[in-house]
Coordinates of C-alpha atoms and ligand atoms in Angstrom, one line a residue:
X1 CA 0.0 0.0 0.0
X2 CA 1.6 3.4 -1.1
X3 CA 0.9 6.0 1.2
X4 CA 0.6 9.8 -0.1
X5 CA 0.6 12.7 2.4
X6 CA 0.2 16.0 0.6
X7 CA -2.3 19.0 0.5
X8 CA -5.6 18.4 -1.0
X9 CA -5.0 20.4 -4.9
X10 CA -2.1 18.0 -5.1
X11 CA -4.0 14.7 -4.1
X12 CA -7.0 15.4 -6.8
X13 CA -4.2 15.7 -9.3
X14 CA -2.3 12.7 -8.5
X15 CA -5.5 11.0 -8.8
X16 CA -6.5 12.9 -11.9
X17 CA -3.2 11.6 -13.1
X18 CA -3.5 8.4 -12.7
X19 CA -6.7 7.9 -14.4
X20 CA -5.3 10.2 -17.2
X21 CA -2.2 8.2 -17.6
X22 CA -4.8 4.8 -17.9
X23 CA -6.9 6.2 -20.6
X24 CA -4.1 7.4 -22.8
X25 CA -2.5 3.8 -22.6
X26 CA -5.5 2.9 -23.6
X27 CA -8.8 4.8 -23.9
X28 CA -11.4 1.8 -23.4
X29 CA -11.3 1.5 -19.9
X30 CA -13.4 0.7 -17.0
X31 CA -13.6 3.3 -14.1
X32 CA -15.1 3.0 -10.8
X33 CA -16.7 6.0 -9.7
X34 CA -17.2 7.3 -5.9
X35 CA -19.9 9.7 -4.6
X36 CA -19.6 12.2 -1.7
X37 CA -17.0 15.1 -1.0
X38 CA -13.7 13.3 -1.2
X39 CA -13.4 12.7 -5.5
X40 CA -15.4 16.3 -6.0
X41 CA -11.7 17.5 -7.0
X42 CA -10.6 15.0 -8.7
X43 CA -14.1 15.2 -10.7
X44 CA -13.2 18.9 -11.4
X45 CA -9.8 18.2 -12.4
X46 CA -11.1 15.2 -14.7
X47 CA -13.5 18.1 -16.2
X48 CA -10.5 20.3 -16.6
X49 CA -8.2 18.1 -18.8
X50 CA -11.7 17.0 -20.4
X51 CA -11.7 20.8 -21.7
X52 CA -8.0 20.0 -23.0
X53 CA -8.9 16.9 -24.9
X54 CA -9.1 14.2 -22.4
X55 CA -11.5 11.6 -23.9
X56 CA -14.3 9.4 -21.7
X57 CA -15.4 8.3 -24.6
X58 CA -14.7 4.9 -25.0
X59 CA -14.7 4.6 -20.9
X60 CA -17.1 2.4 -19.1
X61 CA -17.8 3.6 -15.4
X62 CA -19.3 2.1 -12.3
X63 CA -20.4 3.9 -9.4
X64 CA -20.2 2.4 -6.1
X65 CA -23.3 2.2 -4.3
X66 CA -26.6 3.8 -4.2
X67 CA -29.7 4.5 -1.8
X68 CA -32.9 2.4 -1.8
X69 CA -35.6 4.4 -2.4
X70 CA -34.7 7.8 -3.1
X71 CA -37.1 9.4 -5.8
X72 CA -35.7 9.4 -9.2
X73 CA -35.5 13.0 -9.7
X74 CA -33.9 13.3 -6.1
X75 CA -30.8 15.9 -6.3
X76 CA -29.0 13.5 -4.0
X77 CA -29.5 10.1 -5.6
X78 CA -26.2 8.9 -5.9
X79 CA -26.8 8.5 -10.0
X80 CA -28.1 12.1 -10.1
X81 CA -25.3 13.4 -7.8
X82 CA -22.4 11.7 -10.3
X83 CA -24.3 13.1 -13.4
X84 CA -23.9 16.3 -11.7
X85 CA -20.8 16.0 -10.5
X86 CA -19.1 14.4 -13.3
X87 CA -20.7 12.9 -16.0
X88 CA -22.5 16.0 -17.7
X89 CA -18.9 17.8 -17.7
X90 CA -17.1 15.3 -19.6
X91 CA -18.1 12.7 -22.9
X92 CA -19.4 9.7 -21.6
X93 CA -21.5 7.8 -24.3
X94 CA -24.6 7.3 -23.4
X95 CA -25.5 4.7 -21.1
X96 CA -21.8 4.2 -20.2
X97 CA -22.2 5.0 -16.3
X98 CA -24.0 2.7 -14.5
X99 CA -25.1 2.2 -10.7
X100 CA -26.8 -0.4 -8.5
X101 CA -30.5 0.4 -9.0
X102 CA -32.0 1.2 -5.7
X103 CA -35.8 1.7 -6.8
X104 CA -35.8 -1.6 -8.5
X105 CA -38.5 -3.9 -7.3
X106 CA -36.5 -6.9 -6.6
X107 CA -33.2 -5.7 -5.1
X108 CA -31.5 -8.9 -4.8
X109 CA -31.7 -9.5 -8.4
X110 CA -30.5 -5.7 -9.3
X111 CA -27.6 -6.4 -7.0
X112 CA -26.9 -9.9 -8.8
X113 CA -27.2 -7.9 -12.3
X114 CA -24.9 -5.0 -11.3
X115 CA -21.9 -7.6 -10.0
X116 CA -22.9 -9.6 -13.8
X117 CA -22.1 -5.9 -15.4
X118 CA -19.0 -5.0 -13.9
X119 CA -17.9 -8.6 -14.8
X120 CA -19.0 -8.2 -18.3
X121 CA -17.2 -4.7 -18.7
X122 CA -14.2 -7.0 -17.8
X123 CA -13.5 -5.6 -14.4
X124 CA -12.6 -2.4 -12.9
X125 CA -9.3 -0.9 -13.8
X126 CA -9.0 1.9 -11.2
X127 CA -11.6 2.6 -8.4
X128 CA -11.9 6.3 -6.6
X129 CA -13.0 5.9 -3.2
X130 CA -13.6 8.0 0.3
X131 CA -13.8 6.7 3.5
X132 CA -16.3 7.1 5.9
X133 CA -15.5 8.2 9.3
X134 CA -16.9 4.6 10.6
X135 CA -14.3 3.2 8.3
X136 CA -16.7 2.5 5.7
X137 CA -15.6 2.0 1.9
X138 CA -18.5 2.0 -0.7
X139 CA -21.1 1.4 2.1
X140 CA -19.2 -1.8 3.9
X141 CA -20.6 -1.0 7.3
X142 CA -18.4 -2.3 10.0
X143 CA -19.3 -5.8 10.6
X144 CA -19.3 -6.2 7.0
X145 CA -18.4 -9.9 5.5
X146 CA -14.8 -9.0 3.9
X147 CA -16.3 -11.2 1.3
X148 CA -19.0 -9.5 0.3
X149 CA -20.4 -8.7 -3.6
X150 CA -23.2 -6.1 -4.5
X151 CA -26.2 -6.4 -1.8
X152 CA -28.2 -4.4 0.4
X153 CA -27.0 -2.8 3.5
X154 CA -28.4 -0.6 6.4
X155 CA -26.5 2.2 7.0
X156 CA -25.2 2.8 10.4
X157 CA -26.2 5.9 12.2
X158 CA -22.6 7.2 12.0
X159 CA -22.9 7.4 8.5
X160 CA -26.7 8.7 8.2
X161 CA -25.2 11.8 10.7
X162 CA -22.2 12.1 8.4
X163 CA -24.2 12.2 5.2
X164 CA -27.4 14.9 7.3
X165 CA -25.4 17.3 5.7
X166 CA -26.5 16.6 1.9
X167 CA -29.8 16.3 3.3
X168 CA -30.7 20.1 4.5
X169 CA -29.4 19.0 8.4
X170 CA -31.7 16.1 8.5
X171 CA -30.3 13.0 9.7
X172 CA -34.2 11.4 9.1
X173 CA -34.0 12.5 5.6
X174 CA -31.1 10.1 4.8
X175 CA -32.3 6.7 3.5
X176 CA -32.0 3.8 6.1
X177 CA -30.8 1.6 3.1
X178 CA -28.5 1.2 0.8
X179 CA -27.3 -1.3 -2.4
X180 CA -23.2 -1.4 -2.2
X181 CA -20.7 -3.0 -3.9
X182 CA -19.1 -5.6 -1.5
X183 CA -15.9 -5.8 0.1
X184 CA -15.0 -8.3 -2.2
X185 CA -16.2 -6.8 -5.4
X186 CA -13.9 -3.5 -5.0
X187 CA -11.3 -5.7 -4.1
X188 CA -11.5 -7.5 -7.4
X189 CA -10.1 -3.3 -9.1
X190 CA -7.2 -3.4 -10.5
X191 CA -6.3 -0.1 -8.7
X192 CA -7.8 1.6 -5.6
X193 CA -7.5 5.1 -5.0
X194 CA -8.4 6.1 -2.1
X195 CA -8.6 9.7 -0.9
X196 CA -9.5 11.6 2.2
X197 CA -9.3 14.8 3.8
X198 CA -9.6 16.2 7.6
X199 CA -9.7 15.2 10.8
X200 CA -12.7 13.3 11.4
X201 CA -10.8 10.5 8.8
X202 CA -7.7 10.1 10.8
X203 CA -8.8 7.0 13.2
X204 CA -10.6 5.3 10.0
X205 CA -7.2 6.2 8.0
X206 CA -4.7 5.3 10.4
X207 CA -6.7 1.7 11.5
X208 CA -7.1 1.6 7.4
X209 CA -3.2 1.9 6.8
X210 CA -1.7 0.3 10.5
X211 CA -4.3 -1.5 11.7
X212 CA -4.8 -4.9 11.8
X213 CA -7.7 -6.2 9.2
X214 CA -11.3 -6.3 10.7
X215 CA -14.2 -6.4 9.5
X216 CA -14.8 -3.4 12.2
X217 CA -12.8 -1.4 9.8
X218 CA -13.8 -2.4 6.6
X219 CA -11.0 -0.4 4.7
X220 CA -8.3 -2.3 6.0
X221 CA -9.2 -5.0 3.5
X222 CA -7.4 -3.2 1.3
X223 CA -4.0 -3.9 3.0
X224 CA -4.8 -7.2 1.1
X225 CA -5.0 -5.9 -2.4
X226 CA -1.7 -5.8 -4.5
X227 CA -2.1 -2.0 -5.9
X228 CA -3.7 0.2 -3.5
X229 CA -2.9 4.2 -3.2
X230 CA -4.1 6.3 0.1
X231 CA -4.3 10.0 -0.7
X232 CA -4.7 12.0 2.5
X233 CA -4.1 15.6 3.5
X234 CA -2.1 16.6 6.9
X235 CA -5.2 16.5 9.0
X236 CA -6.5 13.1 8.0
X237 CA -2.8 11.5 8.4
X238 CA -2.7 13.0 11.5
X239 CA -3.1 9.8 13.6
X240 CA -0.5 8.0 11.4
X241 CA 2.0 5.8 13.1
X242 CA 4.3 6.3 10.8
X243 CA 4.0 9.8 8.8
X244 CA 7.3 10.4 9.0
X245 CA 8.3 7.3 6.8
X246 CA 5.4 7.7 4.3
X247 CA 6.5 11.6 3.4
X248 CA 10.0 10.2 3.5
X249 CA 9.4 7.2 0.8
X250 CA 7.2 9.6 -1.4
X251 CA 10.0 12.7 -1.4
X252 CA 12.0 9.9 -2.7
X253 CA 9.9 8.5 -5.0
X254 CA 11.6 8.5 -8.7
X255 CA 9.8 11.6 -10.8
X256 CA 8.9 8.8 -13.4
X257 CA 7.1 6.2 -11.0
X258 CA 3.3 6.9 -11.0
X259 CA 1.1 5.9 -8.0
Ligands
LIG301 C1 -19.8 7.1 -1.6 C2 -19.2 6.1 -0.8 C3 -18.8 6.4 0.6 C4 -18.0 7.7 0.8 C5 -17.7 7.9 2.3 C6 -16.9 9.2 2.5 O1 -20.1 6.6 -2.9 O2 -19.0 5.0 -1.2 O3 -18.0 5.3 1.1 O4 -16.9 7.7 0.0 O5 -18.8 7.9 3.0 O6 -17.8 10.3 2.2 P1 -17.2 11.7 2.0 O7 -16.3 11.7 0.9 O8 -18.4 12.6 1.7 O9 -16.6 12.1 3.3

């Protein structure tokens, strides 16, 4: 696991970078796409280079999880908020991004279909994700199976707390459930990029990096996966063990090795 400590502008470019240096290899790709505040600046960054001839055309994209229930037309529907966010700013084809659907009548089944799609698409090459202050990834609730695929979950009350805030203050107006990629399934990326930012994320990122795996933290199945990048600003590494060492190894790091 590579460890980057730096401030936020230069995490959403590293990120940014990483997916740009994919596509140009080669531009049909697979992405796996994050909601909430931690990839907003990669998504504008994404945008930018967009404007200077980055292509998504040829990219296929998976989001990670999505409410049950939440109207169609609801700003904060996780498939609204990446259309938002990212989609409309850059040149998807159409039909290209796809998400667990959480109005579908059988849910089980749309959760079997969505782990058949992202197998079909050939995998995920690199997938964006935050952490949740619980030490949530996707939403792997702690006490989640670390082998878990696609399926419904209940969001803890951490999280519906955390997430009041995209809901006008209102902790009641954030669903109760949710469809999530499992544990498992985001393990099966080529890539994870993680990113987080300020204080409230330093216990989930330091048990994430230096703690031992749990499925009380679900992040730290990712000290299992052969590629896996942690982007964090000075406030979120704060409770890191061994900062010193990670800035070290990165200030060291040859100009031509990626992340
Ligand atoms: C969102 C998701 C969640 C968030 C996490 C952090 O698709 O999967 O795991 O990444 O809750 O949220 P923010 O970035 O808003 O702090």
């Amino acid at each position: 696991m590579e460890v980057v400590i730096a401030p936020a502008g230069e995490l959403a470019r590293l990120a940014a970078d990483a997916v740009e240096g994919l596509l140009r290899a080669k531009p049909e790709r697979v992405l796996g796409l994050a909601t909430g505040s931690s990839p907003l600046a990669v998504y504008d960054e994404l945008a930018r280079r967009h404007q200077e001839g980055l292509s998504f055309a040829r990219v296929r994209a998976f989001m990670l999880d999505e409410y049950v229930g939440l109207a169609a037309d609801h700003p904060e529907r996780y498939r609204n908020v990446i259309e938002r966010e990212f989609a409309s700013r850059v040149d998807f084809a159409p039909g290209a991004v796809q998400g667990p659907d959480g109005l579908a009548q059988d849910l089980p089944a749309a959760c079997a279909a969505y782990e058949a799609s992202i197998a079909e698409a050939g995998g995920v090459d690199l997938q964006l994700l935050g952490i949740g202050t619980d030490g949530h990834i996707a939403f792997n609730e702690p006490g989640s199976s670390l082998a878990s695929r696609t399926r419904i979950k209940t969001l803890t009350k951490q999280t519906r707390e955390d997430n009041a805030r995209f809901f006008g203050g209102s902790v009641e107006q954030v669903p109760r459930h949710c469809l999530t990629q499992g544990l498992a399934t985001i393990m099966s990326a080529r890539h994870l990029v993680l990113l987080a930012s300020g204080r409230a994320k330093a216990e989930a990122v330091h048990q994430l990096v230096e703690g031992p795996v749990s499925a009380m933290w679900p992040a730290t199945i990712m000290q299992l996966h052969p590629h896996a990048t942690v982007l964090v600003d000075d406030a979120a590494a704060s409770r890191l063990q061994l900062a010193d060492y990670y800035r070290q190894t990165y200030a060291d790091k040859p100009d031509w090795q990626g992340l």
